[in-house]
Short mmCIF file of C-alpha atoms in Angstrom, two decimals:
data_model
loop_
_atom_site.label_atom_id
_atom_site.label_comp_id
_atom_site.label_asym_id
_atom_site.label_seq_id
_atom_site.Cartn_x
_atom_site.Cartn_y
_atom_site.Cartn_z
CA UNK A 1 -59.38 -25.05 -102.61
CA UNK A 2 -57.52 -28.31 -101.87
CA UNK A 3 -57.99 -29.92 -98.48
CA UNK A 4 -55.47 -28.73 -95.91
CA UNK A 5 -55.11 -25.25 -97.37
CA UNK A 6 -58.32 -23.85 -95.91
CA UNK A 7 -57.80 -21.33 -93.13
CA UNK A 8 -60.52 -19.70 -91.15
CA UNK A 9 -60.48 -15.91 -91.17
CA UNK A 10 -59.84 -15.67 -87.43
CA UNK A 11 -56.77 -17.88 -87.86
CA UNK A 12 -55.35 -15.58 -90.54
CA UNK A 13 -55.98 -12.54 -88.32
CA UNK A 14 -54.45 -14.26 -85.29
CA UNK A 15 -51.41 -15.26 -87.35
CA UNK A 16 -50.87 -11.68 -88.49
CA UNK A 17 -51.31 -10.22 -85.01
CA UNK A 18 -49.01 -12.91 -83.56
CA UNK A 19 -46.34 -12.02 -86.12
CA UNK A 20 -46.58 -8.33 -85.22
CA UNK A 21 -46.05 -9.20 -81.56
CA UNK A 22 -43.23 -11.69 -82.13
CA UNK A 23 -41.42 -9.39 -84.58
CA UNK A 24 -41.40 -6.60 -81.99
CA UNK A 25 -43.72 -4.25 -83.87
CA UNK A 26 -45.89 -4.41 -80.76
CA UNK A 27 -43.97 -4.82 -77.54
CA UNK A 28 -44.84 -5.75 -73.97
CA UNK A 29 -47.28 -3.24 -72.55
CA UNK A 30 -48.36 -1.88 -75.94
CA UNK A 31 -52.08 -1.51 -76.48
CA UNK A 32 -53.51 -3.13 -79.58
CA UNK A 33 -55.77 -1.03 -81.80
CA UNK A 34 -59.45 -1.16 -80.80
CA UNK A 35 -61.58 -3.99 -82.16
CA UNK A 36 -63.41 -1.55 -84.42
CA UNK A 37 -60.14 -0.51 -86.06
CA UNK A 38 -58.89 -4.10 -86.38
CA UNK A 39 -62.21 -5.06 -87.93
CA UNK A 40 -61.75 -2.41 -90.61
CA UNK A 41 -58.08 -3.27 -91.15
CA UNK A 42 -58.80 -6.95 -91.75
CA UNK A 43 -62.27 -6.46 -93.29
CA UNK A 44 -63.87 -9.02 -90.99
CA UNK A 45 -66.62 -9.05 -88.38
CA UNK A 46 -66.05 -8.02 -84.75
CA UNK A 47 -66.65 -11.65 -83.77
CA UNK A 48 -63.76 -12.76 -85.98
CA UNK A 49 -61.45 -10.25 -84.27
CA UNK A 50 -62.64 -11.34 -80.83
CA UNK A 51 -61.99 -15.00 -81.68
CA UNK A 52 -58.47 -14.18 -82.93
CA UNK A 53 -57.71 -12.16 -79.79
CA UNK A 54 -59.10 -14.93 -77.61
CA UNK A 55 -56.69 -17.38 -79.27
CA UNK A 56 -53.77 -15.01 -78.59
CA UNK A 57 -54.94 -14.62 -75.01
CA UNK A 58 -55.03 -18.41 -74.60
CA UNK A 59 -51.41 -18.45 -75.80
CA UNK A 60 -50.50 -15.83 -73.21
CA UNK A 61 -49.52 -13.20 -75.79
CA UNK A 62 -52.18 -10.62 -74.90
CA UNK A 63 -54.50 -9.74 -72.05
CA UNK A 64 -57.69 -7.74 -71.90
CA UNK A 65 -58.12 -4.97 -69.36
CA UNK A 66 -61.78 -4.16 -68.77
CA UNK A 67 -62.63 -0.68 -69.99
CA UNK A 68 -59.10 -0.08 -71.24
CA UNK A 69 -58.24 -2.42 -74.11
CA UNK A 70 -56.10 -5.34 -75.16
CA UNK A 71 -52.41 -5.26 -74.22
CA UNK A 72 -49.35 -7.26 -75.19
CA UNK A 73 -48.08 -9.37 -72.30
CA UNK A 74 -44.50 -8.92 -71.13
#
């Protein structure tokens, strides 16, 4: 693969989740699917999903609620 075209898996997952939020598929207050379901959907490890969600959290798009899940920010 030529230099510059390499994308880490977590970046691809984060990009897809970001697009779903920005397109309105998931709206403010919506709960994202559990990590286990996202892991199966994207065929990646739980750590990859957690890294992608962490990036979205850093951007202010989502927030984690202990014992409840990950929610889209409003």
